[in-house]
Coordinates of C-alpha atoms in Angstrom, one line a residue:
M616 CA 27.3 -2.6 58.8
K617 CA 28.8 -2.4 55.2
K618 CA 27.5 0.0 52.8
G619 CA 26.7 -1.7 49.3
I620 CA 24.0 -3.0 47.0
S621 CA 22.8 -6.6 47.9
L622 CA 22.2 -9.2 45.2
I623 CA 18.4 -9.1 45.7
E624 CA 18.3 -5.5 44.9
I625 CA 20.3 -6.1 41.6
L626 CA 18.0 -8.7 40.7
V627 CA 14.9 -6.7 41.5
V628 CA 16.2 -3.9 39.3
L629 CA 17.0 -6.4 36.3
V630 CA 13.6 -7.9 36.7
I631 CA 12.0 -4.3 36.3
I632 CA 14.2 -3.3 33.3
S633 CA 13.3 -6.7 31.8
I634 CA 9.5 -6.0 32.2
I635 CA 9.9 -2.6 30.7
A636 CA 11.9 -4.0 27.7
S637 CA 9.3 -6.6 27.1
F638 CA 6.5 -4.0 26.7
S639 CA 8.5 -1.7 24.7
L640 CA 10.1 -4.0 22.2
P641 CA 6.8 -4.9 20.2
A642 CA 5.9 -1.1 20.0
I643 CA 9.5 -0.5 18.6
H644 CA 9.1 -3.2 16.1
K645 CA 5.7 -1.9 14.9
A646 CA 7.0 1.6 14.6
R647 CA 10.0 0.4 12.5
L648 CA 7.9 -1.5 10.2
K649 CA 5.5 1.5 9.7
G650 CA 8.6 3.6 8.9
L651 CA 9.7 1.0 6.3
I652 CA 6.3 0.9 4.7
T653 CA 6.2 4.7 4.6
K654 CA 9.6 4.7 2.9
T655 CA 8.5 2.2 0.3
K656 CA 5.3 4.2 -0.4
T657 CA 7.2 7.3 -0.9
T658 CA 9.6 5.6 -3.3
I659 CA 6.7 4.6 -5.3
D660 CA 5.2 8.1 -5.3
S661 CA 8.5 9.6 -6.3
L662 CA 8.8 7.0 -9.3
E663 CA 5.2 8.0 -10.4
A664 CA 6.1 11.6 -10.5
A665 CA 9.2 10.9 -12.5
L666 CA 7.3 8.7 -14.9
S667 CA 4.8 11.5 -15.3
M668 CA 7.6 14.0 -16.4
Y669 CA 9.1 11.3 -18.6
E670 CA 5.8 10.8 -20.3
T671 CA 5.3 14.4 -20.7
D672 CA 8.6 14.6 -22.4
M673 CA 8.6 11.5 -24.5
G674 CA 4.9 10.9 -25.1
D675 CA 4.6 7.4 -23.6
Y676 CA 5.9 5.5 -20.6
P677 CA 8.7 3.0 -20.9
E678 CA 7.7 -0.5 -21.6
S679 CA 8.5 -3.3 -19.1
D680 CA 7.3 -6.9 -18.7
G681 CA 6.8 -6.6 -14.8
T682 CA 10.1 -8.4 -13.9
G683 CA 11.8 -5.6 -12.1
S684 CA 12.5 -1.9 -12.3
K685 CA 15.8 -1.9 -14.1
V686 CA 13.9 -0.1 -17.1
L687 CA 12.8 2.7 -14.9
Y688 CA 16.5 3.3 -13.7
Q689 CA 17.6 3.3 -17.3
F690 CA 14.9 5.6 -18.6
L691 CA 14.4 7.9 -15.6
V692 CA 18.1 8.5 -14.6
G693 CA 19.7 8.1 -18.0
P694 CA 21.1 9.4 -20.0
I695 CA 19.5 8.2 -23.1
E696 CA 20.0 9.2 -26.6
N697 CA 16.7 11.1 -27.5
E698 CA 16.5 14.8 -28.2
N699 CA 13.0 14.9 -26.1
W700 CA 14.7 13.4 -23.0
K701 CA 15.2 16.1 -20.5
G702 CA 16.1 14.0 -17.4
P703 CA 17.2 12.8 -15.1
Y704 CA 13.9 12.8 -13.7
I705 CA 14.8 11.3 -10.4
R706 CA 18.0 10.9 -8.2
L707 CA 18.6 7.7 -6.6
R708 CA 21.4 6.8 -4.2
K709 CA 23.6 3.8 -5.0
V710 CA 22.3 1.8 -1.9
D711 CA 18.8 2.0 -3.6
I712 CA 19.9 0.2 -6.7
D713 CA 20.8 -3.6 -6.8
K714 CA 23.5 -5.3 -8.9
E715 CA 21.1 -5.8 -11.8
G716 CA 20.1 -2.0 -11.8
N717 CA 16.7 -2.6 -10.1
I718 CA 15.3 0.1 -7.7
L719 CA 15.0 -1.4 -4.3
D720 CA 12.1 -1.1 -1.7
A721 CA 12.9 -0.8 2.1
W722 CA 13.5 -4.5 2.4
N723 CA 16.1 -4.5 -0.4
N724 CA 13.9 -6.3 -2.7
P725 CA 13.5 -5.1 -6.4
I726 CA 10.5 -2.8 -6.8
I727 CA 8.3 -4.0 -9.9
Y728 CA 7.3 -1.9 -12.8
Q729 CA 5.0 -3.1 -15.6
Y730 CA 3.7 -1.1 -18.7
P731 CA 1.3 -1.7 -20.3
Q732 CA -0.7 -3.5 -17.7
T733 CA -4.4 -4.8 -17.7
K734 CA -4.9 -5.8 -14.1
Y735 CA -6.0 -2.5 -12.6
E736 CA -8.1 0.1 -14.6
N737 CA -7.1 3.2 -12.8
T738 CA -3.5 3.3 -14.0
P739 CA -1.6 2.7 -17.2
Y740 CA 1.3 1.1 -15.3
I741 CA 1.8 -0.6 -12.0
I742 CA 4.6 0.0 -9.6
F743 CA 4.7 -2.3 -6.5
S744 CA 6.6 -3.8 -3.7
F745 CA 6.1 -7.3 -2.2
G746 CA 6.1 -5.7 1.1
P747 CA 7.3 -6.9 4.5
D748 CA 6.8 -10.6 3.8
G749 CA 8.6 -10.5 0.3
K750 CA 5.7 -12.6 -1.3
K751 CA 3.7 -11.6 -4.5
E752 CA 0.1 -11.0 -4.2
T753 CA -0.3 -11.0 -0.5
K754 CA -2.3 -8.5 1.5
D755 CA 0.9 -6.6 2.6
D756 CA 1.9 -5.7 -1.2
I757 CA 2.5 -2.0 -1.5
G758 CA 1.5 -0.3 -4.9
N759 CA 0.1 2.5 -6.9
W760 CA -3.2 1.0 -7.6

């Protein structure tokens, strides 16, 4: 008899590996999604802290109509010409900024900043991401409210 592995043995091993992979892939996807959500929440928390320092120095928050976060990048990273400005208040990597100067979430979509705002009573401004689905005002939106 010749020594070696039969075709059936190879197929059995491949089936076992496929079964294990089919059970682990959804868990891996769920863990990755949770990590991206946590990254976006952390970015929003960092922006809130930077805005707090900015408001302490300047007396008010930067105004924005809620179309993006370019104004945050301009005023928090700066520099700006004002003797009260003591920034930069936050450090951002180039990969976290798009071509227009908006700060990006974990899905490379612009984070939205609006001040003043009247939608939520517990904060003078809102900072949010459209979340994993990239659509506004859905249950997976991530914000500071």
